[in-house]
Short mmCIF file of C-alpha atoms in Angstrom, two decimals:
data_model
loop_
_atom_site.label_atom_id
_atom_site.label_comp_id
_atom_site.label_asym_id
_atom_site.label_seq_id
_atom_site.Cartn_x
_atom_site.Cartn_y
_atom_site.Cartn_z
CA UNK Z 1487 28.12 70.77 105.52
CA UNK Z 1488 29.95 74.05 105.33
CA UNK Z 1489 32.99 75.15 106.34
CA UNK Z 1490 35.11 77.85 107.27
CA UNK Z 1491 38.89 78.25 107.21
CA UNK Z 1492 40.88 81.13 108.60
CA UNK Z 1493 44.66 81.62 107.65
CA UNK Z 1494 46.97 84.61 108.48
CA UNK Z 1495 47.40 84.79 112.40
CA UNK Z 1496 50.62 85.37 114.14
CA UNK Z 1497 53.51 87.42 115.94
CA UNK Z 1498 53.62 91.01 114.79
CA UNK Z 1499 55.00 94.20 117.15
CA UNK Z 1500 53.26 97.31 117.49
CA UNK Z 1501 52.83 99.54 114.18
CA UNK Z 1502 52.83 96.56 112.18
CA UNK Z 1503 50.28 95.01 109.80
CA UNK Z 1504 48.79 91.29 109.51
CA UNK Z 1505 46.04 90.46 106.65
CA UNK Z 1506 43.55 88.04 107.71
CA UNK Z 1507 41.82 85.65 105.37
CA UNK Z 1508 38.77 83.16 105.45
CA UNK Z 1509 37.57 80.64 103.03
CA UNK Z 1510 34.24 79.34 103.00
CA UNK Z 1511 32.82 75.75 101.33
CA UNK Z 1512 30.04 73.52 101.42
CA UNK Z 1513 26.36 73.14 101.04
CA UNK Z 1514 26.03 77.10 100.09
CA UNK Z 1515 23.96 78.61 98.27
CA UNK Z 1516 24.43 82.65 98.83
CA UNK Z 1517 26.70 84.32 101.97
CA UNK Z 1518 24.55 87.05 103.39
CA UNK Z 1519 27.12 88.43 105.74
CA UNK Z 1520 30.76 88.09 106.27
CA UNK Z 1521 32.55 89.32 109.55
CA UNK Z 1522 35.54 89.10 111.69
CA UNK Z 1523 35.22 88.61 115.51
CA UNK Z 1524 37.75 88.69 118.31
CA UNK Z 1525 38.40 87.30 122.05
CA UNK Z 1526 40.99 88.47 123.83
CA UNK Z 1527 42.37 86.88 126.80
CA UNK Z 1528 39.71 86.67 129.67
CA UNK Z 1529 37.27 88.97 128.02
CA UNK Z 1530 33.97 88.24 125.64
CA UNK Z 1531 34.06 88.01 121.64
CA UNK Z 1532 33.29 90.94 120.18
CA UNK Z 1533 32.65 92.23 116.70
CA UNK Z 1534 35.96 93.48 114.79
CA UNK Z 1535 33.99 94.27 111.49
CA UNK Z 1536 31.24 92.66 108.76
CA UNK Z 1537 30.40 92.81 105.32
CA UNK Z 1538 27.17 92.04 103.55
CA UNK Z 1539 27.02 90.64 100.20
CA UNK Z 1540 26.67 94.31 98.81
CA UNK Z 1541 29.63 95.31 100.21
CA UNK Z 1542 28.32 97.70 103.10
CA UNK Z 1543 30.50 97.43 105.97
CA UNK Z 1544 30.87 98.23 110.15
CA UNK Z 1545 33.40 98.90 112.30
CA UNK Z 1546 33.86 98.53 115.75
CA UNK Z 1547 35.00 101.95 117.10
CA UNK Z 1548 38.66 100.38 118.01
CA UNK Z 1549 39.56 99.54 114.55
CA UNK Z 1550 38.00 102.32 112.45
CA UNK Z 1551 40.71 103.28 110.38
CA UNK Z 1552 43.33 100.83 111.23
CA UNK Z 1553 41.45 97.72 109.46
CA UNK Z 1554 39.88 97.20 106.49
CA UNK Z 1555 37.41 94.45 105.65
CA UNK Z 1556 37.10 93.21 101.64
CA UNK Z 1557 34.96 90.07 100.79
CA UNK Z 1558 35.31 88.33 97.49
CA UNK Z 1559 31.66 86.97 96.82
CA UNK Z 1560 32.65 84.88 93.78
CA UNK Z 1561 35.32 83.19 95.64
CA UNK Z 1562 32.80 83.14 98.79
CA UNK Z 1563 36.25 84.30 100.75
CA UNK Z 1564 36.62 87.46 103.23
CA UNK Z 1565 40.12 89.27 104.32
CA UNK Z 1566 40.64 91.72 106.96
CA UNK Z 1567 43.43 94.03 106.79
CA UNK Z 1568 44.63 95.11 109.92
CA UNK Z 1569 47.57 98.20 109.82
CA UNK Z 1570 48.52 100.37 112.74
CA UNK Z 1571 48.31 96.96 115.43
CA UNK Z 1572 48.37 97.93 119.08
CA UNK Z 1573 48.78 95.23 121.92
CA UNK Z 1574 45.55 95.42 122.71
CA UNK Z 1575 44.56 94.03 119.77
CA UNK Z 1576 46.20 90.73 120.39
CA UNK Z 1577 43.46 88.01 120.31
CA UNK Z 1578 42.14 85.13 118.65
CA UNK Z 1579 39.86 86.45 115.50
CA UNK Z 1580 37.15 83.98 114.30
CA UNK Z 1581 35.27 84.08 111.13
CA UNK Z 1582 31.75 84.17 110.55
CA UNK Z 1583 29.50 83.63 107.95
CA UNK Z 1584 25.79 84.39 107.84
CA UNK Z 1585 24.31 82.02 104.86
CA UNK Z 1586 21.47 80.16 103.13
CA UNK Z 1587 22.54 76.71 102.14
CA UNK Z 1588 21.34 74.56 99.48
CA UNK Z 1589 18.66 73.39 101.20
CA UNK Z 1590 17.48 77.14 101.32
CA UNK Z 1591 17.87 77.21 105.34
CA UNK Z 1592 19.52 80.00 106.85
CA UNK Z 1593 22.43 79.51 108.89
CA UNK Z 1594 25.27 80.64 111.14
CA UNK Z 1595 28.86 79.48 111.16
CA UNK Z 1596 32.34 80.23 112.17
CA UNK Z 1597 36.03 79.45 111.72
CA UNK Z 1598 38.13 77.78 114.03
CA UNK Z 1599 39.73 81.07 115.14
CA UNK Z 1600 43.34 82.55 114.44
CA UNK Z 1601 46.23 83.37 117.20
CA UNK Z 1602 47.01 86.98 116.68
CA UNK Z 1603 49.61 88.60 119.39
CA UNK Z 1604 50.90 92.00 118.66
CA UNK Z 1605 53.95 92.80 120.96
CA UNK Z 1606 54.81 96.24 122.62
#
């Protein structure tokens, strides 16, 4: 069993920052990849940004230089640090964790998801 909790969503207005966290647990044995994805209102989930265990990271093109994604691999935890927020970036951001678990199997999971709402 693994699992993956989010903390950090809420209320922010335009220009400000919010600094997302996720904690993973459970049957793990390494995290491959770590990543951030959001769904706004009425539209698809998307990818915000990853991070492999080596710390090589993406961006999607709407958040390259606003957010910054940091993974702690001892803690098996990942943050995003969002700065510059626009309204359009209001969403609810999920966590996601690409793993082997103990039983050496490979395995997708996600968070619960996170309310954030940047006003204009």
């Amino acid at each position: 069993q693994v699992q993956l909790v989010e903390s950090g969503g809420g209320l922010v207005q335009a220009g400000g920052s919010l600094r997302l966290s996720c904690a993973a647990s459970g049957s793990i044995f390494s995290i491959n990849v770590m990543g951030w994805y959001r769904q706004p209102p009425g539209k698809q989930r998307e990818l915000v940004a990853r991070i492999t265990s080596g710390g090589m990271t993406n961006y999607a093109d709407s958040v390259k230089g606003r957010f910054t994604i940091s993974r702690d691999n001892a803690k098996k935890t990942v943050s995003l640090q969002m700065n510059s927020l626009k309204p359009e970036d209001t969403a609810v951001y999920y966590c996601n964790a690409d793993l082997t678990t103990i039983a050496r199997t490979r395995e997708g999971y996600w968070g619960q998801g996170t309310q954030v709402t940047v006003s204009s």
